[in-house]
Coordinates of C-alpha atoms and ligand atoms in Angstrom, one line a residue:
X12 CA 85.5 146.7 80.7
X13 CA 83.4 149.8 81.8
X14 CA 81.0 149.6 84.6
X15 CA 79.6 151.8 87.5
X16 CA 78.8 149.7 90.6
X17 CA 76.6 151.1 93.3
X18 CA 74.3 150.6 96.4
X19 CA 71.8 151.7 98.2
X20 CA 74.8 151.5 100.9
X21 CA 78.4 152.0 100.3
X22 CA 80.9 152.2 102.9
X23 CA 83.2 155.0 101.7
X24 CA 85.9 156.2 103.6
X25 CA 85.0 154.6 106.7
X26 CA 81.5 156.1 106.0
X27 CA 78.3 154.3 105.2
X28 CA 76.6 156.6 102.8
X29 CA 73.3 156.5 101.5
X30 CA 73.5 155.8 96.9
X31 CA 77.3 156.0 96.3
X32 CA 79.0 154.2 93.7
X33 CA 82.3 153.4 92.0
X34 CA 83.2 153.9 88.4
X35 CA 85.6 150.9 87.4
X36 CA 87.4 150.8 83.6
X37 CA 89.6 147.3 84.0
X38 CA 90.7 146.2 87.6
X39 CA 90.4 149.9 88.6
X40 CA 88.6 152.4 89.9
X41 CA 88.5 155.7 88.7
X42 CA 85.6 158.1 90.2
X43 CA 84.0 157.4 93.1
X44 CA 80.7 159.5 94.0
X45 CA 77.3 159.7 94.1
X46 CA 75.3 157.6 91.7
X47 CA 73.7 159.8 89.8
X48 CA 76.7 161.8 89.8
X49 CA 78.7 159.0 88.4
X50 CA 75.4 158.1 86.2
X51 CA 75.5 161.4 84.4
X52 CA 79.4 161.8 84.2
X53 CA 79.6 158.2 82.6
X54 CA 76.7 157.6 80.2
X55 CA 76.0 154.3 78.2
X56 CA 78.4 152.8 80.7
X57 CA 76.9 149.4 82.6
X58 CA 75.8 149.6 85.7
X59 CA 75.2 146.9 88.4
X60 CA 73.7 147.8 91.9
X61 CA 70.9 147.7 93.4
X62 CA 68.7 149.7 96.5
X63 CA 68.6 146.4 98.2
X64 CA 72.5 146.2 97.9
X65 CA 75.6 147.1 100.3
X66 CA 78.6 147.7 98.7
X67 CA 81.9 147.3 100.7
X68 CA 85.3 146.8 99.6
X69 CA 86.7 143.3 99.4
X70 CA 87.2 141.5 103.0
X71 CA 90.2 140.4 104.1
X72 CA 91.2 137.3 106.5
X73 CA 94.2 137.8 107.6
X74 CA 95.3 134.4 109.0
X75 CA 93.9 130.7 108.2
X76 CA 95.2 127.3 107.0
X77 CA 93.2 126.4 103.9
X78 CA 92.1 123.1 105.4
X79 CA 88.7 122.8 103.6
X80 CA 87.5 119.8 105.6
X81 CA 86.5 120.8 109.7
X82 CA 88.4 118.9 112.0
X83 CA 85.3 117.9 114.4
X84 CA 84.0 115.9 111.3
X85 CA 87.1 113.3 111.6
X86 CA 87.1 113.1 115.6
X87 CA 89.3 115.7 116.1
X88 CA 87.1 117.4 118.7
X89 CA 88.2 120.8 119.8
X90 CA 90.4 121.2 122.9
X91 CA 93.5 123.1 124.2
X92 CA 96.0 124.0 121.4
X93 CA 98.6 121.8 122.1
X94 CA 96.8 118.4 122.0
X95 CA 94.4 119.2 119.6
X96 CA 97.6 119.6 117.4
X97 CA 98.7 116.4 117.7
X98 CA 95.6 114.7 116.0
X99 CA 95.7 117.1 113.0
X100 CA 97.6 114.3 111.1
X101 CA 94.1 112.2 111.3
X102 CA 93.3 114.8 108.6
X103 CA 92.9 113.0 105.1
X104 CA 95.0 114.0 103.0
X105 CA 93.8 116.2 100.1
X106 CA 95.0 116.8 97.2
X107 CA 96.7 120.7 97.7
X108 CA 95.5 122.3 94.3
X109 CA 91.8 120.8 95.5
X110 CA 91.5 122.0 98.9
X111 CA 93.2 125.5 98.0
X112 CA 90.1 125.9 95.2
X113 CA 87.3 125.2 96.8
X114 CA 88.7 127.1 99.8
X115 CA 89.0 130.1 97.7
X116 CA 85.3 129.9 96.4
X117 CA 84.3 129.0 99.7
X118 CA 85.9 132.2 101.2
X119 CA 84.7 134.1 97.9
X120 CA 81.5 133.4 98.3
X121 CA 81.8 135.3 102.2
X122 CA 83.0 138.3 100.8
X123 CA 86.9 137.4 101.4
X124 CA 88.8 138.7 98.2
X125 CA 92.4 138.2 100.3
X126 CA 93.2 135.4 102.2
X127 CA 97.0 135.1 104.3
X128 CA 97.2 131.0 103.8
X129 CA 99.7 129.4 107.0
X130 CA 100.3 126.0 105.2
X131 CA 100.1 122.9 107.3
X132 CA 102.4 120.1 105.0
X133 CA 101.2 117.0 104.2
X134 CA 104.8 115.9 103.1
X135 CA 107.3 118.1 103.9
X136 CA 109.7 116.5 101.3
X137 CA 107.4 118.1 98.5
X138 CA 106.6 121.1 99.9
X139 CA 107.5 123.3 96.8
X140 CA 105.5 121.3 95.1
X141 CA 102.1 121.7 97.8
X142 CA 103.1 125.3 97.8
X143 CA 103.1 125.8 94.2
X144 CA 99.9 123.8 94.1
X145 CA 98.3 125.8 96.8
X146 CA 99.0 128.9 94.9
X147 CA 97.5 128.0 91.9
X148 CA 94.4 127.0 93.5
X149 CA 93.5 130.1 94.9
X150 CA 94.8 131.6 91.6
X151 CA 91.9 129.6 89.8
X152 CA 89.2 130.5 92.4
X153 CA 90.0 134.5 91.9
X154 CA 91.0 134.9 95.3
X155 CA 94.3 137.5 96.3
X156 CA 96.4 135.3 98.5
X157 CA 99.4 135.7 101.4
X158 CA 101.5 132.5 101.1
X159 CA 103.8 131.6 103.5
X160 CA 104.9 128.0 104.5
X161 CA 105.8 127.0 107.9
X162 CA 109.0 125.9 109.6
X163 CA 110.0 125.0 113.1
X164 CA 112.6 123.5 114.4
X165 CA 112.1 122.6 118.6
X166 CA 109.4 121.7 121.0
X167 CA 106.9 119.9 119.3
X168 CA 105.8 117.7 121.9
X169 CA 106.1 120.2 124.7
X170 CA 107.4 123.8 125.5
X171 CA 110.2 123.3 128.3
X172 CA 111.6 120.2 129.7
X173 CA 111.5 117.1 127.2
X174 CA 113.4 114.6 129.0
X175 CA 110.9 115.0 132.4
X176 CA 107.7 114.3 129.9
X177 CA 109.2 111.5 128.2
X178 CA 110.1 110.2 131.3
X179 CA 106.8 110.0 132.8
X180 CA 105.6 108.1 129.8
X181 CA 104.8 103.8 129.8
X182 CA 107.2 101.9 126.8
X183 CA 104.0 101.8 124.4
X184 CA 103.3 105.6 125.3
X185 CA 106.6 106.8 124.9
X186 CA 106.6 104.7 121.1
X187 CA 103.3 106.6 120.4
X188 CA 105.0 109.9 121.1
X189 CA 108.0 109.7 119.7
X190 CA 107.4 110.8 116.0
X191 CA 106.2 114.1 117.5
X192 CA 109.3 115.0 118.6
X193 CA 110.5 114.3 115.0
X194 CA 111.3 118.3 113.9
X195 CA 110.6 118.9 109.7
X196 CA 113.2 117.0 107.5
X197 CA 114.2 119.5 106.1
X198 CA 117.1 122.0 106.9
X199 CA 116.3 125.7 107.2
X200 CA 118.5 126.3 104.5
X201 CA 116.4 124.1 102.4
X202 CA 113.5 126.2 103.9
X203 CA 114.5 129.4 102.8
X204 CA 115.8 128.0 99.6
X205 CA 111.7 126.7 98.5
X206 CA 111.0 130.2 100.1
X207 CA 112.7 132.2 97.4
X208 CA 111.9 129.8 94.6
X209 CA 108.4 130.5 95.3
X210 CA 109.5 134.2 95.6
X211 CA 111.0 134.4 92.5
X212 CA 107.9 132.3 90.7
X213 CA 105.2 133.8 92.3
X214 CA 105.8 136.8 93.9
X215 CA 103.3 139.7 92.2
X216 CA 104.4 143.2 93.3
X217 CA 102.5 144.7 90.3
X218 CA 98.9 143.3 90.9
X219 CA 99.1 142.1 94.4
X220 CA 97.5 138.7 93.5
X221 CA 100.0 136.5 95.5
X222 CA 102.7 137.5 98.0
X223 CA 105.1 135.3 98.9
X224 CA 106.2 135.0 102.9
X225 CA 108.0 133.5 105.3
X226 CA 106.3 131.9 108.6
X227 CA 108.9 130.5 111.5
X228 CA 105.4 128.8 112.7
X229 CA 105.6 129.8 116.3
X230 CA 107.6 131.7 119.1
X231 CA 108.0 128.4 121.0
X232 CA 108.4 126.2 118.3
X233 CA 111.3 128.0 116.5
X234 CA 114.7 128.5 117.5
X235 CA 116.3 132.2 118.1
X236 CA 118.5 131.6 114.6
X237 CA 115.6 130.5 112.4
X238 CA 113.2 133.9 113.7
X239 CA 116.4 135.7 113.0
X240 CA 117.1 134.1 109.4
X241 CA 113.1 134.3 108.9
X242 CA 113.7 138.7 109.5
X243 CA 116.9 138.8 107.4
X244 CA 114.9 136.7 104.7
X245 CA 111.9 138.8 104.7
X246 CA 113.9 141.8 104.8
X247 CA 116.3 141.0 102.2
X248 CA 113.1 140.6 100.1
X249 CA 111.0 143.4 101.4
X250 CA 108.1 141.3 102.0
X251 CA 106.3 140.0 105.2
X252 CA 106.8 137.2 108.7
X253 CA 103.8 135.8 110.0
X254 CA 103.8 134.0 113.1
X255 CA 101.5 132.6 115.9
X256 CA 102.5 134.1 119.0
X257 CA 101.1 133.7 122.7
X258 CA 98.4 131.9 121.5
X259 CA 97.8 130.0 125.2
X260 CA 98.8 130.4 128.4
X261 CA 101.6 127.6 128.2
X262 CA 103.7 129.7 125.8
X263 CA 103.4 132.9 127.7
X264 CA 104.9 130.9 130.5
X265 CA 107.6 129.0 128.6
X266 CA 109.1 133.0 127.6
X267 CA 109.4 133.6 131.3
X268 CA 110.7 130.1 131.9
X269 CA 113.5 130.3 129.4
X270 CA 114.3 133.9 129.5
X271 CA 112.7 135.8 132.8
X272 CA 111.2 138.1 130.7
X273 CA 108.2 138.4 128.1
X274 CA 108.0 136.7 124.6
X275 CA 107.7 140.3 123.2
X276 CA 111.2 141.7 125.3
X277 CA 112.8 138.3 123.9
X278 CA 111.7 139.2 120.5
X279 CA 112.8 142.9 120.4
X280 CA 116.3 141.9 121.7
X281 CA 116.8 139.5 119.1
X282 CA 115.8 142.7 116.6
X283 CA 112.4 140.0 115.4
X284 CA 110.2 142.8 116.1
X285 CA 109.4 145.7 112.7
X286 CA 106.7 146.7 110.6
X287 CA 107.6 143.4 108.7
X288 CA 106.2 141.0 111.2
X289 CA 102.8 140.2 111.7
X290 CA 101.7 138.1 114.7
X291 CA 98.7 135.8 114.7
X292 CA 96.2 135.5 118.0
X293 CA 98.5 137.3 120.4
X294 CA 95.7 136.1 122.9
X295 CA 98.2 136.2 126.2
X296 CA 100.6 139.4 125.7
X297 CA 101.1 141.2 128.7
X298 CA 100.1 144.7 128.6
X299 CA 103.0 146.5 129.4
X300 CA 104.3 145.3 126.2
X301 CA 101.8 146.6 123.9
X302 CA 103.8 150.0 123.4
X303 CA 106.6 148.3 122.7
X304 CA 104.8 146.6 119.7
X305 CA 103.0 149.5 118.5
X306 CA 106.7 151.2 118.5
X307 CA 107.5 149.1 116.4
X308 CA 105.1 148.8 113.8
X309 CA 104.2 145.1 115.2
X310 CA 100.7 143.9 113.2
X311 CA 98.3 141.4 115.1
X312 CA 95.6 139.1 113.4
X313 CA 92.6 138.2 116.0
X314 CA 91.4 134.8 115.3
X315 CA 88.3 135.2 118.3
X316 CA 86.1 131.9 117.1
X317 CA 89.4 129.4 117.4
X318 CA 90.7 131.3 120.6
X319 CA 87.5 130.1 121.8
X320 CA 87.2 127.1 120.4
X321 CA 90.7 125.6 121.5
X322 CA 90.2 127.3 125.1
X323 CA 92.7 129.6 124.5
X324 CA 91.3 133.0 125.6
X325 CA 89.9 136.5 124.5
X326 CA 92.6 138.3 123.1
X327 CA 92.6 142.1 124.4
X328 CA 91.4 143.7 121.2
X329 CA 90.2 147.2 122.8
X330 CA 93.8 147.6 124.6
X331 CA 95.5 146.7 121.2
X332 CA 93.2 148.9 119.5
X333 CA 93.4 152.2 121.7
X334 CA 97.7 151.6 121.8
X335 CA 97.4 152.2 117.8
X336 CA 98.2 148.6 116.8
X337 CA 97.2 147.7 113.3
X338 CA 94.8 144.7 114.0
X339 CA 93.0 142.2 111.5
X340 CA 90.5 139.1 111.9
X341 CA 91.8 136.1 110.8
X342 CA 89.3 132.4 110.8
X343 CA 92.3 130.4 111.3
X344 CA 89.8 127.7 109.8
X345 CA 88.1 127.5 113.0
X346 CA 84.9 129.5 112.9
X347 CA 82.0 129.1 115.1
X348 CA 80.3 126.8 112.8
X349 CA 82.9 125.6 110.6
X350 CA 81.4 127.5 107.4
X351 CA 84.2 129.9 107.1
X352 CA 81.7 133.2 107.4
X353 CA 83.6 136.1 107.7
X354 CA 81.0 138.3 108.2
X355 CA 79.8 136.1 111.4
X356 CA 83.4 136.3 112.4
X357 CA 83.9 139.9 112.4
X358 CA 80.7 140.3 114.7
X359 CA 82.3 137.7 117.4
X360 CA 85.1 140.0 117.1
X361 CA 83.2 143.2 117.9
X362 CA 81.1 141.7 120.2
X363 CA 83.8 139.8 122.4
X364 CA 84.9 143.7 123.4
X365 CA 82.2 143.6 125.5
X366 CA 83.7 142.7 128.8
X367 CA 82.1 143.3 132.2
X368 CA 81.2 146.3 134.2
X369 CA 80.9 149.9 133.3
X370 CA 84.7 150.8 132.4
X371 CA 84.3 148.5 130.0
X372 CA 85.8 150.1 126.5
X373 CA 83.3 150.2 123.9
X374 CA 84.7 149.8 120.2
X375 CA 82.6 151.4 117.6
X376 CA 81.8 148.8 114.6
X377 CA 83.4 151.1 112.2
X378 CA 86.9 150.1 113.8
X379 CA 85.8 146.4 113.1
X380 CA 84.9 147.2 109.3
X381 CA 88.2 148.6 108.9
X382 CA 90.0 145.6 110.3
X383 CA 88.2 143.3 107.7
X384 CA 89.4 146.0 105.4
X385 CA 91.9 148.4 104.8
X386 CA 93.8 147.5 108.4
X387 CA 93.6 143.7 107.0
X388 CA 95.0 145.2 103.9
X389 CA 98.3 146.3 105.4
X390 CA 98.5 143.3 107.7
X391 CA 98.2 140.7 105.5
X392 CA 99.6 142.0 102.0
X393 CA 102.1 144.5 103.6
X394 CA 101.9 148.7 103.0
X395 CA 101.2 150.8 100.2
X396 CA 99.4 148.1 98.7
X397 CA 96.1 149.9 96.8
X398 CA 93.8 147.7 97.7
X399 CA 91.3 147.6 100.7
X400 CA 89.1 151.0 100.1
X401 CA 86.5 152.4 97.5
X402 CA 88.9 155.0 96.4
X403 CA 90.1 156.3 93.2
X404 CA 93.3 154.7 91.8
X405 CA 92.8 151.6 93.7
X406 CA 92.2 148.4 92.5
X407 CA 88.4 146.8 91.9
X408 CA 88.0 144.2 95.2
X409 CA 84.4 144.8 96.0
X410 CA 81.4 143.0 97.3
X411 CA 78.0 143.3 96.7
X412 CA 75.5 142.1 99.9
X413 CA 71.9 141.9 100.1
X414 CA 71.6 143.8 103.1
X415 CA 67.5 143.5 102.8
X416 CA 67.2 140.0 103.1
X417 CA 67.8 140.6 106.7
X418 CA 64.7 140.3 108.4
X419 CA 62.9 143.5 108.8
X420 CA 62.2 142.7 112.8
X421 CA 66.1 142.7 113.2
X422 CA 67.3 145.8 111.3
X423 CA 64.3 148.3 111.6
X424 CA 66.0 151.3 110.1
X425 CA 69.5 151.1 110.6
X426 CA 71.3 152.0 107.2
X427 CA 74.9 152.2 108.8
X428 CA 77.8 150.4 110.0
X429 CA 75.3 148.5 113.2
X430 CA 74.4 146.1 109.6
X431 CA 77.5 144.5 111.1
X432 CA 75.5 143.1 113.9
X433 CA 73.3 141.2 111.6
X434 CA 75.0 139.8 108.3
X435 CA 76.2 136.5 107.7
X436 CA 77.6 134.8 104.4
X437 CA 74.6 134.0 103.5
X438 CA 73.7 137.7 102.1
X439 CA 76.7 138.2 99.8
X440 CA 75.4 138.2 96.3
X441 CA 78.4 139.0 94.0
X442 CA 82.5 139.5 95.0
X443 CA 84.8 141.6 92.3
X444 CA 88.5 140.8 92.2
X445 CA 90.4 143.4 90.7
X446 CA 87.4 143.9 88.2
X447 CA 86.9 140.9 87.4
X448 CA 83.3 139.2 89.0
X449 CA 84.1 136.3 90.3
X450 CA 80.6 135.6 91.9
X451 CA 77.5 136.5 90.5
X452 CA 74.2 136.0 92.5
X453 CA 76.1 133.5 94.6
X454 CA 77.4 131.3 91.7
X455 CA 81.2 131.0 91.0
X456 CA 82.4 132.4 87.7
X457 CA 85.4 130.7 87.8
X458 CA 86.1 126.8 88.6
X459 CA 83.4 124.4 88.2
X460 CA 82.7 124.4 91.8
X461 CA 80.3 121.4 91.7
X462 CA 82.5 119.3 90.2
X463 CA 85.2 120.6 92.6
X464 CA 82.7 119.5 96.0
X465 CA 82.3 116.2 94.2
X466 CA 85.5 115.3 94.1
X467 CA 86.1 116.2 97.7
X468 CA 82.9 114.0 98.1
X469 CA 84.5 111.4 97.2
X470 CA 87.5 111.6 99.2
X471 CA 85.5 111.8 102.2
X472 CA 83.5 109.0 101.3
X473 CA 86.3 106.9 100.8
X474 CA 87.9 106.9 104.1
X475 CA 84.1 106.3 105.4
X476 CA 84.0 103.6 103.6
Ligands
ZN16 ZN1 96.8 129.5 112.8

């Protein structure tokens, strides 16, 4: 199919300019230029657009959990990481191939057109089959997706000394705690082996619709062997590791505890650290070790709303930023009101720079559209992957937002990359997947998303009832 695509906005090469467009034949684009450039080099072809319209490439969030339900809506109020992990399992559980569909619509309909997925189990003793489900949900919905199951294998219940908590606990306490010392059932040759089943069935180095990774789930959680095995694995198939990493305070300490020395100079000994790893909220590195990191290609996803919300921290975005680190946004299912806007969430991001006094460094928005974007590109579906900018050859991700709807008190004038300080979710009118409209004024062209909700209706009402 043949069609021009334009707006009255069109971020272009980090550059918001003023009635650009793209000229699309299948899932890619071939000119990009003016409109009535494009209008009078292409005639007869359809065109979709509008002056009321802002057209962006597809966004990308670079680390969540596809867990379609909020965890505040079954008592799991928010709190520091580490206990508020422990009630996860309160969760219902939902069927995979459910949750990952009307996830992807959900995310769809904020703009997202990639989303890196951390699976949380339900069972680990069918996880190829909750993977393979997982996938084929997001499949469905039209969204790109970055797969990677989890695995760990120590500390579940705490970072350092296990004995000295146990023994501090009553009988009945110590009963309640004891299946959370319980590490996966599964071996981590069993681990890899789903890994590179998944690999070898899902794997798309052609269209980029699903990449297949590997996730040792934490620094503190995984032993020294499995992050090495994780590297040779990801290696060995020239794909990614994605990790949470110094997420709170605790596991900063534990690194110094255990070894004397940072998480970071741990990691780079063991040879963990390359352009293959990406590390998720990265909320308590130390400084000094942010050129080791950029050295080495290192990516970091910043999840700001759940750093916030599990009393984590603000991770140090501008110092990341101005050491040349490759950074992306990530929701991490956690957004500030639970409705997974992306939008909403890259202006928390831009806005949490702000940090007292004068010296403060000031990050222009533009950096933050090209973390939702291209940067979230490389981070989350690995390099040389043509996807993530309005530029010829790549493929069709695009999004279509009605930038006007904004009231006229908030945005004045302002035809430039400041819209960032206004939109929400609630703007985005139509979403293109590698040419291929998967929203159209708000409604998904793919799954039957009503009959989707009602069926997670009913789950919910269920366990009410
Ligand atoms: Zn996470």
């Amino acid at each position: 199919m043949k069609q021009i695509i334009w707006g009255g906005i069109t971020l272009i090469n980090d550059q918001f300019l003023t009635h650009w467009g793209v000229y699309i034949e299948g899932q890619v684009i071939i000119d990009v230029d003016r409109f009535e450039n494009l209008k009078k080099r292409y005639p007869d072809t359809d065109i979709i657009g509008g002056e009321n319209l802002l057209l962006i490439p597809g966004l990308v969030n670079s680390h969540d959990h596809g867990r379609v339900i909020s965890p505040v809506g079954f008592n799991i109020d928010d709190s520091w990481l580490e206990l508020w992990l422990l009630q996860l399992e309160k969760l219902p559980n939902i069927d995979p191939y459910l949750a990952a569909s009307i996830e992807g619509i959900t995310l769809l309909k904020s703009g997202v057109t990639t989303v890196s997925h951390s699976h949380n189990p339900r069972n680990w003793d069918n996880l190829y089959q909750e993977a393979s489900d997982t996938i084929k949900g997001y499949q469905n919905a039209g969204i790109r997706v970055a797969f990677h199951p989890p695995i760990v294998d120590q500390n579940l219940l705490d970072y350092t000394n296990k004995d000295q908590v146990l023994s501090c606990l009553s009988p009945s306490l110590l009963q309640h705690f004891e299946k959370y010392q319980n590490t996966p059932p599964i071996s981590n040759q069993d681990y890899f082996d789903i890994c590179s089943q998944l690999f070898n069935n899902y794997h798309d180095t052609i269209n980029h619709q699903v990449k297949i990774q590997v996730s040792p789930a934490g620094g503190q959680w995984c032993s020294d062997q499995l992050m090495i095995e994780a590297v040779e694995w990801a290696k060995k198939h020239n794909t990614k590791v994605q990790m949470h990493l110094l997420e709170t305070q605790y596991q900063r300490q534990y690194a110094y505890e255990c070894w004397g020395k940072s998480f970071v100079k741990h990691l780079e000994k063991l040879g963990v650290l390359g352009h293959w790893l990406t590390c998720a909220h990265m909320v308590w590195i130390d400084e000094s070790d942010l050129s080791i990191l950029a050295n080495k290609n290192v990516k970091i996803v910043h999840n700001p709303s759940s750093n916030l919300r599990l009393r984590s921290g603000i991770a140090p975005i501008a110092k990341m930023l101005t050491n040349n680190i490759s950074v992306g946004i990530g929701l991490d299912g956690l957004g500030l009101d639970d409705d997974q806007d992306f939008l909403r969430e890259m202006r928390l991001a831009w806005t949490l720079i702000n940090q007292p006094g004068m010296n403060s460094t000031t990050i222009k928005p533009e950096e933050i559209w090209a973390m939702a974007t291209q940067k979230g590109v490389e981070i989350t579906l690995g390099n040389n992957v043509n996807i993530g900018q309005l530029k010829k050859g790549n493929l069709a991700d695009l999004v279509l937002i009605d930038y006007q709807q904004i009231p006229l008190r908030q945005r004045g004038f302002c035809h430039n990359s400041k819209l960032l300080r206004w939109l929400s979710k609630q703007q985005v009118k139509s979403v293109m997947v590698a040419g291929k409209w998967v929203i159209i004024d708000g409604q998904c062209q793919t799954l039957n998303e009503a009959d989707l909700n009602q069926a997670l209706a009913d789950i919910i009402m269920s366990i009410k009832d």
